[in-house]
Coordinates of C-alpha atoms (C1' of nucleotides) in Angstrom, one line a residue:
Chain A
X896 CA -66.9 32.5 -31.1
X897 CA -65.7 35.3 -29.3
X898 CA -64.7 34.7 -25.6
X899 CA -63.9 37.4 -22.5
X900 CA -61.0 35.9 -21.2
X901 CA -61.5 36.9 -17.2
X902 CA -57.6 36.7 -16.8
X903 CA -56.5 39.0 -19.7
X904 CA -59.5 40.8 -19.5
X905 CA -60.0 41.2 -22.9
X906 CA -62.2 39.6 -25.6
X907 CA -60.5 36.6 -27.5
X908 CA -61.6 34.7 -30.5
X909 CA -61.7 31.2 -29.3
X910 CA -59.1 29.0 -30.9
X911 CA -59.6 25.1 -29.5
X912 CA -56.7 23.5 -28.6
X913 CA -57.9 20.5 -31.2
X914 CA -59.9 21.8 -34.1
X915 CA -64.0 21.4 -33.6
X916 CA -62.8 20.1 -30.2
X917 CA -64.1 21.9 -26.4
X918 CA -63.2 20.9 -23.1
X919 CA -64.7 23.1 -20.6
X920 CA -64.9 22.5 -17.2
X921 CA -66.7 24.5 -14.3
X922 CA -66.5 24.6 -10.7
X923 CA -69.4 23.0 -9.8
X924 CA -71.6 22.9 -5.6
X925 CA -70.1 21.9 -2.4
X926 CA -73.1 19.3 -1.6
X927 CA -74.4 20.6 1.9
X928 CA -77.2 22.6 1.3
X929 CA -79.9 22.8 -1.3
X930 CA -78.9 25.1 -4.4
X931 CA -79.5 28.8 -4.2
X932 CA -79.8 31.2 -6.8
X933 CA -76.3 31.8 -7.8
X934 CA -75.9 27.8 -8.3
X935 CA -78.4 28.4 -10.9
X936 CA -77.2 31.1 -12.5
X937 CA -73.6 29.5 -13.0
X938 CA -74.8 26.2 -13.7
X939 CA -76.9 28.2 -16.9
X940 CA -74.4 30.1 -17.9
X941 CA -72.6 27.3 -18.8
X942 CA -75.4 25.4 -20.0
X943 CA -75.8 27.9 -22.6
X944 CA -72.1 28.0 -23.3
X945 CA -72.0 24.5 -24.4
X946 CA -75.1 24.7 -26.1
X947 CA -73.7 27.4 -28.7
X948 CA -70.5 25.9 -28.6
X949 CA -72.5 23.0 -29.5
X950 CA -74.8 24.6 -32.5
X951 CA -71.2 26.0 -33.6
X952 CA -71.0 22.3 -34.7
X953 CA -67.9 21.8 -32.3
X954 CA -67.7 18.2 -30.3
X955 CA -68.1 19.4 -26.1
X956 CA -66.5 17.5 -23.7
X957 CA -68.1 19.4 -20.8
X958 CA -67.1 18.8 -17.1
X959 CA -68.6 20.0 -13.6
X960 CA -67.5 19.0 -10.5
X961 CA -69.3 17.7 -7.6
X962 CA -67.6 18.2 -4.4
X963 CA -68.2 16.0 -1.4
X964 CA -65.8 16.0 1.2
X965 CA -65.5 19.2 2.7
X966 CA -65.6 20.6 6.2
X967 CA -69.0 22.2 5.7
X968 CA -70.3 18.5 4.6
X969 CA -68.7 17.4 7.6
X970 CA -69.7 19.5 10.2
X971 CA -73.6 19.0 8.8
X972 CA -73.3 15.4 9.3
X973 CA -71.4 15.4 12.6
X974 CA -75.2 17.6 13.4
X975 CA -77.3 15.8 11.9
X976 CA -75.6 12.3 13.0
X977 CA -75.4 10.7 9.6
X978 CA -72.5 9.8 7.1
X979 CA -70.8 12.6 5.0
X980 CA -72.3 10.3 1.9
X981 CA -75.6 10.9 3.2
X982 CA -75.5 14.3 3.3
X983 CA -73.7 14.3 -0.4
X984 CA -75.9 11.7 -2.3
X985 CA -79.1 14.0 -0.5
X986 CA -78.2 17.2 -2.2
X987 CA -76.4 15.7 -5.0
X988 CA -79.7 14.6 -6.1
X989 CA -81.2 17.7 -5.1
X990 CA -79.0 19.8 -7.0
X991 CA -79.8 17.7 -10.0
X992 CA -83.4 17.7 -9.7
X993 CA -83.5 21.9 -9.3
X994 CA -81.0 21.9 -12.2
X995 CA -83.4 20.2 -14.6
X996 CA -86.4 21.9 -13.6
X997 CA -84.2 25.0 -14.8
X998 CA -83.9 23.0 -18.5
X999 CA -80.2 22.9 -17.3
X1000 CA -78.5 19.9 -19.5
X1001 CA -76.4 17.2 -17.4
X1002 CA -72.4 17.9 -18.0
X1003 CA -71.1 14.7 -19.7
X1004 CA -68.6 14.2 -17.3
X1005 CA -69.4 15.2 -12.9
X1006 CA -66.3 14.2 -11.5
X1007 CA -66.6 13.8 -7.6
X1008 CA -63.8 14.5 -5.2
X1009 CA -64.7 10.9 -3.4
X1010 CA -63.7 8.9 -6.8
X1011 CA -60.7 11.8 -7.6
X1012 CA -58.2 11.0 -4.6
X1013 CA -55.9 8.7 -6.8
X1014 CA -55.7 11.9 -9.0
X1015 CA -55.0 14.4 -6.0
X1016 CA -52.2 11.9 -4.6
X1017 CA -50.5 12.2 -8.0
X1018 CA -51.0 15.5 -8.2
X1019 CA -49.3 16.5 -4.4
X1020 CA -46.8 14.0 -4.9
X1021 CA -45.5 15.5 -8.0
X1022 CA -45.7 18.9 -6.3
X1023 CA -43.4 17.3 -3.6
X1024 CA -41.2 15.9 -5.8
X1025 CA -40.5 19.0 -7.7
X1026 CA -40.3 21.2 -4.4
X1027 CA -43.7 22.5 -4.9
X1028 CA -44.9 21.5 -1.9
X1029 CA -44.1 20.8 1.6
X1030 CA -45.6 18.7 4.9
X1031 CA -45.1 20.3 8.2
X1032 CA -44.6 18.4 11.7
X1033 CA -48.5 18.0 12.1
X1034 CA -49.0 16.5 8.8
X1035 CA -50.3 18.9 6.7
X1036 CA -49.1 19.3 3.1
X1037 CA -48.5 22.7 1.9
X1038 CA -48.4 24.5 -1.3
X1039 CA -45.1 26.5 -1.1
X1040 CA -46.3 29.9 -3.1
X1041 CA -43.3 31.7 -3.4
X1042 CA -41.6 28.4 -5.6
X1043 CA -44.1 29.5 -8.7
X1044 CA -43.5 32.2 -10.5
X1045 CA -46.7 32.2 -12.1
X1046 CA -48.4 32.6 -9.0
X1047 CA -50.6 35.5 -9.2
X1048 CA -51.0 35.9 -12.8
X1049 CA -54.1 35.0 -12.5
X1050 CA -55.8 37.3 -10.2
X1051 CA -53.4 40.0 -10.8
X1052 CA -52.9 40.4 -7.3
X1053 CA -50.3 42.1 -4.8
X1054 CA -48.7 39.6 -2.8
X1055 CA -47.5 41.6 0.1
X1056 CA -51.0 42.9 0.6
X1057 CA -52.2 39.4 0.8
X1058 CA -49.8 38.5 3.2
X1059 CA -50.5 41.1 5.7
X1060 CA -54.2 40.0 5.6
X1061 CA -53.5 36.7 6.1
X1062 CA -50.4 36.3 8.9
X1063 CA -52.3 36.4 11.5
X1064 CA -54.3 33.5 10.7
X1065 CA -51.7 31.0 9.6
X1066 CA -49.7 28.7 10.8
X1067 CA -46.0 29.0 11.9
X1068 CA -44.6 26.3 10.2
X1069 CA -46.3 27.7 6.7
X1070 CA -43.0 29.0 4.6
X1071 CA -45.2 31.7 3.2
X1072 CA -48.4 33.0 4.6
X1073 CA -50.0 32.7 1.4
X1074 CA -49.3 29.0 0.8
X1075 CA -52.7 26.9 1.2
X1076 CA -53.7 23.5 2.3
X1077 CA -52.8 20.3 -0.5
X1078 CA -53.9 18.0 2.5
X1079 CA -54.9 18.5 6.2
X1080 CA -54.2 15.8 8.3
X1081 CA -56.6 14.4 11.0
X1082 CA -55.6 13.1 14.5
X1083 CA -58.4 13.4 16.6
X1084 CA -60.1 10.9 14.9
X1085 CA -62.5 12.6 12.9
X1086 CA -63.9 11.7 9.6
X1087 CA -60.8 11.6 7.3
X1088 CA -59.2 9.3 4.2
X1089 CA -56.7 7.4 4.2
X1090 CA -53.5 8.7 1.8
X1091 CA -49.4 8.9 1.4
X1092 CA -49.5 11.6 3.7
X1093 CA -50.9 10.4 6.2
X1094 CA -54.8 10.4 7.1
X1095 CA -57.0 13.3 6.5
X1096 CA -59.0 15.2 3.6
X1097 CA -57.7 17.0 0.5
X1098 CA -57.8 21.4 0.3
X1099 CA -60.5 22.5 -1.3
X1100 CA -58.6 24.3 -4.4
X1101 CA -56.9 21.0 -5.1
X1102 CA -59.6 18.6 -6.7
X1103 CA -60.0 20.8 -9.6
X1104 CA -57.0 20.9 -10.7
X1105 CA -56.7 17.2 -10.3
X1106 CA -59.7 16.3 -11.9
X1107 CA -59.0 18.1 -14.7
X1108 CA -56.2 16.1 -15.5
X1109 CA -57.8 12.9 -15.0
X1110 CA -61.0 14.2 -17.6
X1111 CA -59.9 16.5 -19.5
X1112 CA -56.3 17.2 -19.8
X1113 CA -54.0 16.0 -22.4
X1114 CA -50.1 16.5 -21.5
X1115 CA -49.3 17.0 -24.8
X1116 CA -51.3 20.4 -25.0
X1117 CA -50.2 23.7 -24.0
X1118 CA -53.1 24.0 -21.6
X1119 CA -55.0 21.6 -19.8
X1120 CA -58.4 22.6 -21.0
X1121 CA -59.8 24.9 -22.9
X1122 CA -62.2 26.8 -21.0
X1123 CA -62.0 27.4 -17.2
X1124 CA -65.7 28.6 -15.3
X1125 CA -67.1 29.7 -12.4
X1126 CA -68.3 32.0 -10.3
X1127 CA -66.6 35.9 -9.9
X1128 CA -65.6 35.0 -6.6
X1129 CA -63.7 32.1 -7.0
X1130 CA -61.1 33.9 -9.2
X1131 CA -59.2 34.5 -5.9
X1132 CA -58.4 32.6 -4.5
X1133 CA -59.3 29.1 -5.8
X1134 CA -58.7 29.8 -9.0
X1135 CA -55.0 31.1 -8.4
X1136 CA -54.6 28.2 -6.4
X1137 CA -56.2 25.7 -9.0
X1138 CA -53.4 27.2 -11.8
X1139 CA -50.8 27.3 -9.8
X1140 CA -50.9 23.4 -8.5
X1141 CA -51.5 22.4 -12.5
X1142 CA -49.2 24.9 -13.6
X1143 CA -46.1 23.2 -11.0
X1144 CA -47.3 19.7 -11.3
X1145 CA -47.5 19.5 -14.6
X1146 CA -46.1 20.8 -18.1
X1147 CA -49.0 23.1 -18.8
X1148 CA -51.2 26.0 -17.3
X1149 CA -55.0 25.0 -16.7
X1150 CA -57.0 26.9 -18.8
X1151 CA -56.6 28.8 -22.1
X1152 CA -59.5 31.0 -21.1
X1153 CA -61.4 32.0 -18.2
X1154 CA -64.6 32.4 -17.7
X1155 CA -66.5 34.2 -14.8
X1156 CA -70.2 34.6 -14.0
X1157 CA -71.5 37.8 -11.9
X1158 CA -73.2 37.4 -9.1
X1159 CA -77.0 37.1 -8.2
X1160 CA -78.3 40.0 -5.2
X1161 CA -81.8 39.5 -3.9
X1162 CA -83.0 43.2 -4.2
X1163 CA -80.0 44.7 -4.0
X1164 CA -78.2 43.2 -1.0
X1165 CA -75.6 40.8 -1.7
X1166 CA -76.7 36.6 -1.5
X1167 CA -74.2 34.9 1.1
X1168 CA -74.0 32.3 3.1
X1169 CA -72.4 34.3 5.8
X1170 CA -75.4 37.1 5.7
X1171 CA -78.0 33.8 5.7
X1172 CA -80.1 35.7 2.5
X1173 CA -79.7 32.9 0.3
X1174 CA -82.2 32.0 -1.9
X1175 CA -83.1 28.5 -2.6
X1176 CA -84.1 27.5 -6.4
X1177 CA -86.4 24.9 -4.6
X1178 CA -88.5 28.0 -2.7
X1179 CA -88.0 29.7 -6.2
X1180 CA -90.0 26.7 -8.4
X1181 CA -92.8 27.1 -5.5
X1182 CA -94.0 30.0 -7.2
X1183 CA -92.2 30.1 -10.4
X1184 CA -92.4 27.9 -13.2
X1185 CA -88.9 26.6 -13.9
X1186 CA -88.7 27.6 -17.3
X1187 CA -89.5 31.3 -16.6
X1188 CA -87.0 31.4 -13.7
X1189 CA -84.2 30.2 -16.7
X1190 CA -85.3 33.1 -18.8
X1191 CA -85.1 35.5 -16.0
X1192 CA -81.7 34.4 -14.7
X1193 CA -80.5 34.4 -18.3
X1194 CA -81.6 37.1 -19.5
X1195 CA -79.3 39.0 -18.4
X1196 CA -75.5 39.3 -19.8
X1197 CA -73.3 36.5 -17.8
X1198 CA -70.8 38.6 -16.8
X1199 CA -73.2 41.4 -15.1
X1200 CA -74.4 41.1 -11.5
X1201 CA -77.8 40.3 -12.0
X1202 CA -80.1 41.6 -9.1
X1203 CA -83.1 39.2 -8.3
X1204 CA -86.2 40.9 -7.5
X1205 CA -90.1 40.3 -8.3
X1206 CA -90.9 42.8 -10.5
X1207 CA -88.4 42.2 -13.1
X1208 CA -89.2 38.7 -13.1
X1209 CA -92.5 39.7 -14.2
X1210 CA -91.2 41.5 -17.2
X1211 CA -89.2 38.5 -18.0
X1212 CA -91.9 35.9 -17.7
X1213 CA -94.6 38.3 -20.0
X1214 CA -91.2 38.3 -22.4
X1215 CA -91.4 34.4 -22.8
X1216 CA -95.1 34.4 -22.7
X1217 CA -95.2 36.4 -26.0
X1218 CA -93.1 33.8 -27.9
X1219 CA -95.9 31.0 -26.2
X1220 CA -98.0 32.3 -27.3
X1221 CA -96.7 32.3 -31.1
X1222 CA -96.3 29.1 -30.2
X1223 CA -99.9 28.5 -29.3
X1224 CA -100.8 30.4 -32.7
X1225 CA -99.1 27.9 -34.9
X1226 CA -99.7 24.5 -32.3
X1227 CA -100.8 21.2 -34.8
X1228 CA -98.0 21.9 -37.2
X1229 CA -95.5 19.8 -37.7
X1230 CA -92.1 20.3 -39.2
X1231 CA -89.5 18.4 -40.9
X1232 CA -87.0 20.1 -42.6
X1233 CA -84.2 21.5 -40.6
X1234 CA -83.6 23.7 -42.7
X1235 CA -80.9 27.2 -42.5
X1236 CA -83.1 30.6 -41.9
X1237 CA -81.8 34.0 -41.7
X1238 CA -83.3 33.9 -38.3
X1239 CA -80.8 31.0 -37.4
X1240 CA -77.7 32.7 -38.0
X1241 CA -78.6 36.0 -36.7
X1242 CA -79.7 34.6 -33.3
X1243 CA -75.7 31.9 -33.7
X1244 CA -74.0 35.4 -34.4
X1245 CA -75.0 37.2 -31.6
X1246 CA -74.4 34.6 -28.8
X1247 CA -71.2 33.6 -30.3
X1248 CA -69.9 37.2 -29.3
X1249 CA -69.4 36.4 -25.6
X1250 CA -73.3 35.4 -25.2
X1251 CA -74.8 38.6 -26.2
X1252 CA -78.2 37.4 -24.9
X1253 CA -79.6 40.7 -24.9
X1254 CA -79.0 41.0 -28.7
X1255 CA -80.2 37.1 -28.6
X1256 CA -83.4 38.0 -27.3
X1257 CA -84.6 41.5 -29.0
X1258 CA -83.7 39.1 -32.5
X1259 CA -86.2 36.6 -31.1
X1260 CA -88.5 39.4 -30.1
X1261 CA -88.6 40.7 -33.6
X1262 CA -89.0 37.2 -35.4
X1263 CA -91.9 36.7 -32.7
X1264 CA -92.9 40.3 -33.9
X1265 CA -92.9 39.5 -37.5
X1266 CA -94.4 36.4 -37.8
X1267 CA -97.3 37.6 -35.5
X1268 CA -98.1 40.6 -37.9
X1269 CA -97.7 38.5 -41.4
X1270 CA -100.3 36.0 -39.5
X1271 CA -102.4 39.1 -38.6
X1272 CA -102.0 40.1 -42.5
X1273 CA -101.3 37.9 -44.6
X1274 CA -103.6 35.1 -43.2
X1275 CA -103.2 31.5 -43.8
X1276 CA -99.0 31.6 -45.1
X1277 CA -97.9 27.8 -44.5
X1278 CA -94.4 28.2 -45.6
X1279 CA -94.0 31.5 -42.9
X1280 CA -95.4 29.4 -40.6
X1281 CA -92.9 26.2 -40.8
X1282 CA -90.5 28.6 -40.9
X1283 CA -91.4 30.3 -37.9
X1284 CA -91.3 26.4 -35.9
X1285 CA -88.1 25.7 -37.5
X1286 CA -87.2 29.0 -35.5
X1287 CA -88.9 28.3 -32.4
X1288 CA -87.0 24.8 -32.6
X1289 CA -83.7 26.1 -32.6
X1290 CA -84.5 28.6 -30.1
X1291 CA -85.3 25.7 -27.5
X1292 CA -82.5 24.0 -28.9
X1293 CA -80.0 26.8 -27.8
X1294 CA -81.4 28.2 -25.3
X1295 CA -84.2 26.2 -23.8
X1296 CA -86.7 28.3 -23.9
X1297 CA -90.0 27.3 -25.4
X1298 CA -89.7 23.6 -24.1
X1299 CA -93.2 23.1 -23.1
X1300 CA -97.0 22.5 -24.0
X1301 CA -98.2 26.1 -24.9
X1302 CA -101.3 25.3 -23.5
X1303 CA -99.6 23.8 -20.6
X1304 CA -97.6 26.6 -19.8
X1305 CA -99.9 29.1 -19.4
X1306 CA -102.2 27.0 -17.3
X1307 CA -99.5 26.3 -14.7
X1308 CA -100.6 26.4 -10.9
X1309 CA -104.4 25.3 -11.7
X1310 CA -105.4 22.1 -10.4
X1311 CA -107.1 19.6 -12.6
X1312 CA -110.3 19.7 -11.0
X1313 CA -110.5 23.4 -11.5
X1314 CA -109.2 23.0 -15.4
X1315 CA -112.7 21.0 -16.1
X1316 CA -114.6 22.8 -13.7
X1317 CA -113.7 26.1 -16.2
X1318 CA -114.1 24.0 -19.3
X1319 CA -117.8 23.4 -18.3
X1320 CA -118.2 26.8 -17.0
X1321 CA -117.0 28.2 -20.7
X1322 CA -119.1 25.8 -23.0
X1323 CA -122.1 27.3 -20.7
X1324 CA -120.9 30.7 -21.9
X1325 CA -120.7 29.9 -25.6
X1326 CA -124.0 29.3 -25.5
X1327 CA -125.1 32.3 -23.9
X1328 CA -123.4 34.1 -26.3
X1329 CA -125.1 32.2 -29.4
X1330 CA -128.2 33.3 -28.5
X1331 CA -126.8 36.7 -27.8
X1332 CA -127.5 36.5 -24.1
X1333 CA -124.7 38.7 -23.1
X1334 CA -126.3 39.3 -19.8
X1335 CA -125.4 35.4 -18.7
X1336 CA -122.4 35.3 -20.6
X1337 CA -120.7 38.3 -18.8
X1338 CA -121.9 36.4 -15.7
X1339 CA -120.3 33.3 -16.7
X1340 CA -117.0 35.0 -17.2
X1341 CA -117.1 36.9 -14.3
X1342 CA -117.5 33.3 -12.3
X1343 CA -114.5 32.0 -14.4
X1344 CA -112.3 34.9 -14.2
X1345 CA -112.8 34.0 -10.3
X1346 CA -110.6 31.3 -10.3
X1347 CA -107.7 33.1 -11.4
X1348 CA -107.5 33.2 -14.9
X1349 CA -108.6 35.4 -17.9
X1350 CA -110.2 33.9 -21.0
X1351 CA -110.1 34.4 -24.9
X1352 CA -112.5 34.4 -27.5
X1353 CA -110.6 33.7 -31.0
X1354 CA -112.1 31.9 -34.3
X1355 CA -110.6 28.6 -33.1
X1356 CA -112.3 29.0 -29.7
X1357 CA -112.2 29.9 -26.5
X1358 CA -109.2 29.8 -24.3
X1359 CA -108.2 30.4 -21.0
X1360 CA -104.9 30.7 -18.8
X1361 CA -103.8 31.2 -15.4
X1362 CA -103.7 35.3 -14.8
Chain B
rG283 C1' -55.7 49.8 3.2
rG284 C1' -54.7 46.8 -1.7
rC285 C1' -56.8 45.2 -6.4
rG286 C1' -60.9 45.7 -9.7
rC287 C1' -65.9 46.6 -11.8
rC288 C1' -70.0 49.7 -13.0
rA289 C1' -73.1 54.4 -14.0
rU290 C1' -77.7 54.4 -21.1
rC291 C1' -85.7 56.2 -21.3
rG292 C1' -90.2 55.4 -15.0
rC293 C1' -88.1 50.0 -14.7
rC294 C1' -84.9 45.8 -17.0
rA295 C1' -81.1 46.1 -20.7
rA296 C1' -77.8 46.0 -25.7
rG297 C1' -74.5 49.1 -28.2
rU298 C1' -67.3 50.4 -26.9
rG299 C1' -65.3 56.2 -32.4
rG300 C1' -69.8 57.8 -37.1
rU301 C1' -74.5 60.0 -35.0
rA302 C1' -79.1 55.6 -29.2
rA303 C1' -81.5 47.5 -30.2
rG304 C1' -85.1 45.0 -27.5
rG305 C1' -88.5 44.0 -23.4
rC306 C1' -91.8 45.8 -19.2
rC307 C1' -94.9 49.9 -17.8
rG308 C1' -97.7 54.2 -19.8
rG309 C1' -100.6 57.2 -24.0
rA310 C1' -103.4 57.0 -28.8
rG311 C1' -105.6 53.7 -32.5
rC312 C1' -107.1 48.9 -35.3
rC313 C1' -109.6 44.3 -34.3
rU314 C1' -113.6 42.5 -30.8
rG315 C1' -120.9 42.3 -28.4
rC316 C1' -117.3 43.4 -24.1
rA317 C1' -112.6 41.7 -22.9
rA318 C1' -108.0 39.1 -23.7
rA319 C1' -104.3 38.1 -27.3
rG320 C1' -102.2 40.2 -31.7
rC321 C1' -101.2 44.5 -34.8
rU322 C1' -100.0 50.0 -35.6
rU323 C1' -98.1 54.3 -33.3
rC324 C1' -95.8 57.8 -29.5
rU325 C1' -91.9 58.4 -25.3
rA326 C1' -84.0 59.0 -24.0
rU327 C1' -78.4 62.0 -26.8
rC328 C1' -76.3 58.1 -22.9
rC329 C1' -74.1 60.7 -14.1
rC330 C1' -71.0 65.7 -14.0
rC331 C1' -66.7 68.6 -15.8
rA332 C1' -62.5 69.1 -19.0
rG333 C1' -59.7 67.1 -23.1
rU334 C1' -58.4 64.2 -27.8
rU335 C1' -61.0 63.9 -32.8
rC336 C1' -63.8 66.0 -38.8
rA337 C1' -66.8 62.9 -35.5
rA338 C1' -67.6 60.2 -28.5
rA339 C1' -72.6 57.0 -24.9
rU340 C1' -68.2 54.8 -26.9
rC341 C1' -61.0 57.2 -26.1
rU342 C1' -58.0 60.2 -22.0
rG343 C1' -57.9 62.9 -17.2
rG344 C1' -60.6 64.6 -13.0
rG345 C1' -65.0 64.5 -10.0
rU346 C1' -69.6 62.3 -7.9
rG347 C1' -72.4 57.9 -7.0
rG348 C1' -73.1 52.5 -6.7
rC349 C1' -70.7 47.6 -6.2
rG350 C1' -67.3 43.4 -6.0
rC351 C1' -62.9 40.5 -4.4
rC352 C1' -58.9 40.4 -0.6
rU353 C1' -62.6 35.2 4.7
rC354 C1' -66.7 30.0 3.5
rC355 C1' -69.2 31.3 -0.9
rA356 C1' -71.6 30.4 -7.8

RNA sequence: GGCGCCAUCGCCAAGUGGUAAGGCCGGAGCCUGCAAAGCUUCUAUCCCCAGUUCAAAUCUGGGUGGCGCCUCCA
């Protein structure tokens, strides 16, 4: 496997810190809202990169965060006059139930920030003791900036820039305009936890850092996990922040490589909360099957921005229809060897050089291609045909795409009345057309093409989808 | 202002030194009562300029045009 390491920018062949061992772990939502597009696309990015990691035949230990405490959380439930843990368990299972309708797997660990405070106490008081870290006269427990040397090695940034950006906005009593927020303390009674520092609610940056050393970290590795990922903009500064509390608490940086997802636009303008232009995955599965939306959002490299827009969806969903409908052509049989294919390792090879999922996909297009014309040729071939599910198998199994019902998918959006309603309205048809009445036929079709769908005549039968 | 990314066929998109993958759309054909699906086939020298090299879409420099982060954000 062959990694871009966001922070050396640079591809890496990935060495585990254990042999046949992964811990990734990946900023995960801040549960206040219901999950837009870019949730999605981080959350399968990931997905995918434990899946090969996975097919590599390595053991994942794979970690995303949940975070719910939060000012935003707060503020929504001051508003809608209900607990923070309403709010969180609300869109904690919303996130989850969009998730799987994207074929996205559960992490095996989802740490939340409620259930991490033991870990974040640790974590600030060893920053404390080693002069990391500092409280001013209101309470607040800082991150002193200029005491890591490190700091900055990250995001390869200028610190005097920063700190001309940032004075205005900061507090007096902060050593170094840069430093951020370990703890902010709360006095005027608002929703806050209990801790050695007095009551109030932990920074944002630091439950990462803390929960990966109560997951994932082992103190006696040179890093604290493996892989670091998330989203473009959190490289600065979150991530800084999240590298430089592990790398001062601690006796090891946080991440021997960094990953980073582009961003999702929505026809070309930029999806952010502050410009209100998000796009909820919910609104998306109205008029998308979930599947589809997977293979759109993922069929683009991870590291690109990926812009969002109807059209291209199109292509992506007439891209997965063509290996359904292989699928379709070779429905009934049933496989039992897992056996190695060429196919296989072609398809392994070219996502384990940084997720090529372009190469990925024009590999499956070609099998797809293939098998179709050696059907079209050749006829009955059983063996090409179990190969060609063994495939198909190992396509769903890395990247999920393929999951459903053939028949299923491309009848999606047509309600069961209608389905037997057409099924009548086609065994009519077939026996117009067996006494060569073409005239009632071509008026049956007509009434079934009405509904929204197109038919096909093949020596099996007669099928018919959703247009 | 600081740091950084990108520019490949009408559209989406791989390829990072050896002579342009794949998909969508479109044209022609096979198959079919018609159609759909499938199959065959056709369509680019890689934003511009200069340089390095036997050889560049791929490296260097300079333009031009997009975009991101620096503030909550995946």
């Amino acid at each position: 496997m062959v990694i871009f390491d966001s922070v050396t920018k640079t591809k890496r062949e990935f060495i585990p810190l254990k042999e046949g061992e992964v811990s990734l772990y990946v900023c995960g939502p801040t549960v206040y809202d219901d999950a837009h597009l870019g949730h999605a696309k981080s959350a399968l990015v990931f997905d995918l990169l434990s899946r090969v990691l996975k097919a590599e035949g390595r053991h994942v230990k794979y970690a995303r965060n949940i975070t719910d405490i939060d000012d935003k959380i707060i503020k929504k439930a001051k508003e809608l006059g209900v607990t923070i843990k309403e709010i969180t368990d609300r869109f904690t299972e919303a996130y989850h139930r969009d998730m799987a309708e994207l074929g996205i797997k559960r992490p095996d660990i989802e740490p939340k920030a409620t259930e991490s405070l033991d870990a974040m106490f640790t974590m600030i008081q060893n920053l404390v003791n080693k002069g990391h870290a500092y409280q001013i006269s209101n309470g607040d427990v800082y991150f002193d900036t200029k005491s890591d040397e490190g700091y900055l090695s990250i995001s390869h940034r200028v610190q005097d820039e920063d700190e001309k950006q940032n004075r205005v906005l900061n507090s007096d009593e902060k050593k170094n305009s840069a430093d951020f927020a370990l703890w902010k303390s709360v006095n005027d009674g608002d929703i806050s936890f209990d801790s050695p520092f007095g009551a109030g609610r932990p920074g944002w940056h630091l439950e990462c850092s803390a929960m990966i050393e109560k997951h994932l970290a082992d103190s006696t590795c040179k890093y604290a996990v493996d892989i670091h990922g998330g989203g473009a903009d959190l490289l600065f500064p979150h991530h800084e922040n999240e590298a430089a509390q592990t790398r001062c608490s601690t006796n090891h940086e946080i991440a021997a490589y960094w990953m980073h997802n582009g961003f999702v636009n929505i026809d070309g303008e930029k999806m952010s909360k502050s410009l209100g232009n998000s796009f909820f995955i919910k609104d998306a599965l109205k008029v998308y099957d979930g599947e589809v939306l997977r293979f759109y959002l993922l069929s683009t490299h991870y590291r690109s921005n990926f812009n969002f827009n109807e059209e291209d969806l199109i292509a992506a969903k007439k891209r997965l229809d063509k290996l359904y409908r292989l699928k379709k052509r070779l429905f009934g049989l049933e496989v039992h060897a897992d056996m190695d294919t060429a196919f296989k390792t072609k398809l392994l090879d070219a996502l384990q050089d940084d997720l090529n999922i372009s190469l990925a996909l024009s590999i499956i297009d070609e099998m797809v291609s293939t098998v179709n014309e050696t059907l079209d040729t050749a006829g009955k071939h059983k063996e090409l045909k179990r190969e060609a599910m063994i495939d198909m198998a190992y396509i769903e199994e890395i990247l999920g795409f393929g999951m459903k019902n053939p028949f299923e998918y491309f009848q999606t959006g047509i309600d069961k009345a209608t389905k037997e309603l057409i099924k009548e309205l086609i065994e009519k048809r077939n026996e117009a057309k067996k006494v060569k009445d073409f005239e009632s036929s071509d008026r049956l079709r007509d009434e079934i093409l009405s509904f929204g769908v197109s038919i096909m005549d093949t020596p099996q039968g007669t099928f018919w989808e959703k247009v």
